[in-house]
Structures are given as structure tokens and as C-alpha cells.
Amino acid sequence: MHIEFTRFSPDDTEALVGFLTGEDWPFHAGVQEAPAIRKRAAEGLYDDEESRTFWIVADGERAGLVRLQDLTDGTPMFDLRVRKAWRGRGLGTAAVKWLTSYLFTEFPGIRRIEGNTRQDNHTMRAVFRKCGYVKESHYREAWPAPDGTVHDSTGYAILRRDWESGTVTVPDWNDEPVTGSLGR
């Protein structure tokens, strides 16, 4: 499979509308409406100083989308979406490896990259681990779903120094005592 990453252009707005509204995104909060997507695109929010958006093109087809956010923050985050027909083929892993290299190469001031997903998104969590990202947070009942349920959220990150050296630095999860009560 041949994979390319092509930068979003305002000329791609209708394709973006079709992409975001034409599929269910079970692990993304909320539903995106076409007028709101068009408005954000017209305002430059998919490609400006703070964000860049790229199509994941697999074998000539727009199979996914990567949105890089908070680019001036020093700790950018990203949104990754892969069309249902293309899931399970390694595009998520390829995209995270690509965006990690892209961010650390193009933005020398970035020290770390973060990403969040729902706890029950086991595929994305495996992609994070495969790409050298480390679980750094677990937020209980923090991710509301369109059906009204609330899920736990997990946060992953990679450090520039780990990416450069090919190592993984795990946080110290045992830095405070565990208590079994509310202290009442």
C-alpha cells in the first residue's frame, strides 16, 4: 500500500465536509455539521498558525485525516480519523509515526506531542504504544459520547528526547501513597 500525506487546501472544503459527515466516528465526541465545517474552513481553522490538516492518501484514495493542533504551544495535540473501509490496515500507525516525525522535524521548539482517546478505543491505544507514546493520564468519566454515556479518557505523549534516542521514558506512577478512603 502506498501512503502519502497531503496538506489540506481551502479548495478541499467540500471533500472535508463529505469526509467528516459521511461516516460515523465512534470514538470522537459530538457530530460535525456541514455548515460549521464550512465556516471553520473559511476562517482558516484547518490550516493556520495554530493548526495544520493533512489528508492520509492510501493508494490514491483519501482514506483518513490528521489534524495537528496547538502548534505554537510547544505541546501540540492531534486528531486522527481513518475511514471505516481503511481501518485495520496500519494507516493509524503510519499516520502517528509520520505526524511525530513531521512535528519534531518542522517545529524545533516542540518538546512533546500529546494525544487523547477513549479508554475503550483499544486500537488507538495500541497505536500509541507501537509508536513510542506513553500513557500519562487517565481521566475518569471525562469523555461524553453522543448517546449520553460518559467514558474514561486516556492521555498519551512522546518526548522529543525519547523520539530522538528511540527510547521510552515511563512516568513514575508510584510517587504518592495509595489511600482507600476519602479521608473522612
mmCIF file of C-alpha atoms in Angstrom:
data_model
loop_
_atom_site.group_PDB
_atom_site.id
_atom_site.type_symbol
_atom_site.label_atom_id
_atom_site.label_comp_id
_atom_site.label_asym_id
_atom_site.label_seq_id
_atom_site.Cartn_x
_atom_site.Cartn_y
_atom_site.Cartn_z
ATOM 1 C CA MET A 1 0.000 0.000 0.000
ATOM 2 C CA HIS A 2 1.306 3.443 -0.952
ATOM 3 C CA ILE A 3 0.592 6.161 1.664
ATOM 4 C CA GLU A 4 1.037 9.912 1.247
ATOM 5 C CA PHE A 5 0.153 12.862 3.447
ATOM 6 C CA THR A 6 -1.136 15.879 1.532
ATOM 7 C CA ARG A 7 -1.804 19.224 3.142
ATOM 8 C CA PHE A 8 -5.381 20.493 3.275
ATOM 9 C CA SER A 9 -6.244 23.372 0.966
ATOM 10 C CA PRO A 10 -9.358 25.583 1.087
ATOM 11 C CA ASP A 11 -10.235 24.011 -2.275
ATOM 12 C CA ASP A 12 -10.705 20.742 -0.338
ATOM 13 C CA THR A 13 -13.537 22.119 1.818
ATOM 14 C CA GLU A 14 -16.373 20.138 0.227
ATOM 15 C CA ALA A 15 -14.284 16.963 0.334
ATOM 16 C CA LEU A 16 -13.659 17.656 4.027
ATOM 17 C CA VAL A 17 -17.387 18.170 4.632
ATOM 18 C CA GLY A 18 -18.113 14.853 2.933
ATOM 19 C CA PHE A 19 -15.368 13.104 4.873
ATOM 20 C CA LEU A 20 -16.427 14.357 8.316
ATOM 21 C CA THR A 21 -20.193 14.000 7.816
ATOM 22 C CA GLY A 22 -20.215 10.878 5.656
ATOM 23 C CA GLU A 23 -19.120 8.415 8.318
ATOM 24 C CA ASP A 24 -19.721 7.571 11.938
ATOM 25 C CA TRP A 25 -16.756 8.399 14.146
ATOM 26 C CA PRO A 26 -17.477 6.244 17.218
ATOM 27 C CA PHE A 27 -14.504 7.454 19.252
ATOM 28 C CA HIS A 28 -14.907 11.180 18.581
ATOM 29 C CA ALA A 29 -17.094 13.432 20.694
ATOM 30 C CA GLY A 30 -20.039 15.086 19.010
ATOM 31 C CA VAL A 31 -21.284 15.193 15.451
ATOM 32 C CA GLN A 32 -19.882 17.702 12.980
ATOM 33 C CA GLU A 33 -22.405 19.656 10.930
ATOM 34 C CA ALA A 34 -21.645 20.709 7.343
ATOM 35 C CA PRO A 35 -22.271 24.474 7.859
ATOM 36 C CA ALA A 36 -19.914 24.538 10.856
ATOM 37 C CA ILE A 37 -17.188 22.716 8.915
ATOM 38 C CA ARG A 38 -17.526 25.153 6.004
ATOM 39 C CA LYS A 39 -17.376 28.122 8.387
ATOM 40 C CA ARG A 40 -14.244 26.801 10.125
ATOM 41 C CA ALA A 41 -12.601 26.166 6.744
ATOM 42 C CA ALA A 42 -13.481 29.686 5.529
ATOM 43 C CA GLU A 43 -11.954 31.109 8.728
ATOM 44 C CA GLY A 44 -8.742 29.159 8.106
ATOM 45 C CA LEU A 45 -9.053 26.968 11.183
ATOM 46 C CA TYR A 46 -7.933 23.813 9.377
ATOM 47 C CA ASP A 47 -4.678 25.401 8.264
ATOM 48 C CA ASP A 48 -3.271 28.395 10.103
ATOM 49 C CA GLU A 49 -0.547 29.272 12.593
ATOM 50 C CA GLU A 50 -2.147 27.069 15.261
ATOM 51 C CA SER A 51 -3.166 24.063 13.169
ATOM 52 C CA ARG A 52 -2.417 22.090 10.037
ATOM 53 C CA THR A 53 -4.566 19.439 8.451
ATOM 54 C CA PHE A 54 -3.393 16.634 6.183
ATOM 55 C CA TRP A 55 -5.202 14.021 4.149
ATOM 56 C CA ILE A 56 -3.998 10.454 4.530
ATOM 57 C CA VAL A 57 -3.981 9.274 0.919
ATOM 58 C CA ALA A 58 -3.729 5.492 0.552
ATOM 59 C CA ASP A 59 -3.414 4.039 -2.934
ATOM 60 C CA GLY A 60 -4.740 7.303 -4.350
ATOM 61 C CA GLU A 61 -7.819 7.499 -2.091
ATOM 62 C CA ARG A 62 -8.438 9.928 0.770
ATOM 63 C CA ALA A 63 -8.545 7.281 3.470
ATOM 64 C CA GLY A 64 -8.031 9.430 6.545
ATOM 65 C CA LEU A 65 -7.324 12.811 8.063
ATOM 66 C CA VAL A 66 -4.751 14.151 10.514
ATOM 67 C CA ARG A 67 -5.290 17.500 12.201
ATOM 68 C CA LEU A 68 -2.344 18.935 14.131
ATOM 69 C CA GLN A 69 -3.390 21.463 16.765
ATOM 70 C CA ASP A 70 -1.795 23.905 19.217
ATOM 71 C CA LEU A 71 1.307 24.243 17.049
ATOM 72 C CA THR A 72 2.528 27.402 18.804
ATOM 73 C CA ASP A 73 2.031 25.917 22.255
ATOM 74 C CA GLY A 74 5.152 23.749 22.449
ATOM 75 C CA THR A 75 2.982 20.705 23.182
ATOM 76 C CA PRO A 76 0.770 20.088 20.164
ATOM 77 C CA MET A 77 -2.064 17.598 20.065
ATOM 78 C CA PHE A 78 -3.644 15.818 17.134
ATOM 79 C CA ASP A 79 -6.903 14.428 15.834
ATOM 80 C CA LEU A 80 -6.717 11.292 13.696
ATOM 81 C CA ARG A 81 -9.567 9.802 11.681
ATOM 82 C CA VAL A 82 -9.445 6.797 9.360
ATOM 83 C CA ARG A 83 -12.398 5.827 7.173
ATOM 84 C CA LYS A 84 -14.087 2.609 8.240
ATOM 85 C CA ALA A 85 -13.183 0.855 4.975
ATOM 86 C CA TRP A 86 -9.486 1.540 5.643
ATOM 87 C CA ARG A 87 -9.304 0.633 9.333
ATOM 88 C CA GLY A 88 -7.189 -2.327 10.384
ATOM 89 C CA ARG A 89 -4.619 -1.844 7.612
ATOM 90 C CA GLY A 90 -1.927 0.049 9.513
ATOM 91 C CA LEU A 91 -2.908 3.578 8.476
ATOM 92 C CA GLY A 92 -3.241 4.752 12.084
ATOM 93 C CA THR A 93 0.257 3.569 12.930
ATOM 94 C CA ALA A 94 1.685 5.064 9.734
ATOM 95 C CA ALA A 95 -0.077 8.364 10.440
ATOM 96 C CA VAL A 96 1.139 8.655 14.039
ATOM 97 C CA LYS A 97 4.708 7.799 13.034
ATOM 98 C CA TRP A 98 4.514 10.363 10.221
ATOM 99 C CA LEU A 99 2.987 13.163 12.315
ATOM 100 C CA THR A 100 5.509 12.574 15.097
ATOM 101 C CA SER A 101 8.427 12.887 12.689
ATOM 102 C CA TYR A 102 6.802 15.847 10.924
ATOM 103 C CA LEU A 103 6.191 17.796 14.131
ATOM 104 C CA PHE A 104 9.609 17.178 15.655
ATOM 105 C CA THR A 105 11.328 17.988 12.344
ATOM 106 C CA GLU A 106 9.319 21.041 11.274
ATOM 107 C CA PHE A 107 8.932 22.616 14.724
ATOM 108 C CA PRO A 108 12.247 22.571 16.625
ATOM 109 C CA GLY A 109 10.685 24.180 19.718
ATOM 110 C CA ILE A 110 8.314 21.290 20.343
ATOM 111 C CA ARG A 111 9.388 19.159 23.306
ATOM 112 C CA ARG A 112 6.471 16.730 23.405
ATOM 113 C CA ILE A 113 3.370 15.679 21.472
ATOM 114 C CA GLU A 114 0.146 14.633 23.163
ATOM 115 C CA GLY A 115 -2.915 12.668 22.140
ATOM 116 C CA ASN A 116 -6.075 11.565 23.913
ATOM 117 C CA THR A 117 -8.514 8.767 23.253
ATOM 118 C CA ARG A 118 -11.339 6.994 24.984
ATOM 119 C CA GLN A 119 -10.334 4.165 27.281
ATOM 120 C CA ASP A 120 -12.337 1.691 25.200
ATOM 121 C CA ASN A 121 -10.549 2.630 21.944
ATOM 122 C CA HIS A 122 -8.133 -0.283 22.254
ATOM 123 C CA THR A 123 -6.906 0.042 18.669
ATOM 124 C CA MET A 124 -5.771 3.647 19.102
ATOM 125 C CA ARG A 125 -4.196 2.860 22.443
ATOM 126 C CA ALA A 126 -2.178 0.090 20.765
ATOM 127 C CA VAL A 127 -1.134 2.535 18.019
ATOM 128 C CA PHE A 128 0.120 4.984 20.638
ATOM 129 C CA ARG A 129 2.225 2.286 22.310
ATOM 130 C CA LYS A 130 3.542 0.956 18.988
ATOM 131 C CA CYS A 131 4.687 4.479 18.066
ATOM 132 C CA GLY A 132 6.581 5.098 21.325
ATOM 133 C CA TYR A 133 3.913 7.136 23.101
ATOM 134 C CA VAL A 134 3.460 6.569 26.834
ATOM 135 C CA LYS A 135 0.253 6.670 28.833
ATOM 136 C CA GLU A 136 0.484 9.714 31.100
ATOM 137 C CA SER A 137 -3.076 10.259 32.248
ATOM 138 C CA HIS A 138 -6.381 8.592 32.912
ATOM 139 C CA TYR A 139 -9.429 10.797 33.340
ATOM 140 C CA ARG A 140 -12.452 9.082 34.820
ATOM 141 C CA GLU A 141 -15.848 9.812 33.243
ATOM 142 C CA ALA A 142 -14.384 12.629 31.132
ATOM 143 C CA TRP A 143 -15.481 11.836 27.554
ATOM 144 C CA PRO A 144 -19.193 12.252 26.802
ATOM 145 C CA ALA A 145 -20.498 10.213 23.877
ATOM 146 C CA PRO A 146 -23.351 11.208 21.548
ATOM 147 C CA ASP A 147 -25.570 8.516 23.096
ATOM 148 C CA GLY A 148 -25.301 10.137 26.538
ATOM 149 C CA THR A 149 -22.842 7.694 28.091
ATOM 150 C CA VAL A 150 -19.650 9.030 29.608
ATOM 151 C CA HIS A 151 -16.366 7.195 29.105
ATOM 152 C CA ASP A 152 -12.966 7.362 30.718
ATOM 153 C CA SER A 153 -10.284 9.151 28.712
ATOM 154 C CA THR A 154 -6.601 8.275 28.460
ATOM 155 C CA GLY A 155 -3.765 10.607 27.515
ATOM 156 C CA TYR A 156 -0.533 9.613 25.791
ATOM 157 C CA ALA A 157 2.595 11.585 24.909
ATOM 158 C CA ILE A 158 6.020 11.233 23.367
ATOM 159 C CA LEU A 159 9.042 13.315 24.326
ATOM 160 C CA ARG A 160 11.409 14.679 21.708
ATOM 161 C CA ARG A 161 14.381 13.148 23.531
ATOM 162 C CA ASP A 162 12.716 9.718 23.525
ATOM 163 C CA TRP A 163 11.899 10.028 19.813
ATOM 164 C CA GLU A 164 15.472 11.075 19.011
ATOM 165 C CA SER A 165 17.037 8.262 21.049
ATOM 166 C CA GLY A 166 14.467 5.566 20.276
ATOM 167 C CA THR A 167 13.734 5.025 23.969
ATOM 168 C CA VAL A 168 10.598 5.218 26.089
ATOM 169 C CA THR A 169 10.580 7.037 29.429
ATOM 170 C CA VAL A 170 7.742 5.800 31.636
ATOM 171 C CA PRO A 171 6.292 8.153 34.288
ATOM 172 C CA ASP A 172 6.702 7.290 37.950
ATOM 173 C CA TRP A 173 3.187 6.113 38.796
ATOM 174 C CA ASN A 174 4.167 5.253 42.381
ATOM 175 C CA ASP A 175 5.137 8.720 43.576
ATOM 176 C CA GLU A 176 2.399 9.063 46.197
ATOM 177 C CA PRO A 177 0.730 6.818 48.757
ATOM 178 C CA VAL A 178 -2.458 4.989 47.834
ATOM 179 C CA THR A 179 -5.437 5.535 50.095
ATOM 180 C CA GLY A 180 -8.660 3.593 50.139
ATOM 181 C CA SER A 181 -10.939 6.226 51.599
ATOM 182 C CA LEU A 182 -11.903 9.846 51.127
ATOM 183 C CA GLY A 183 -10.057 10.805 54.284
ATOM 184 C CA ARG A 184 -13.201 11.371 56.304
#
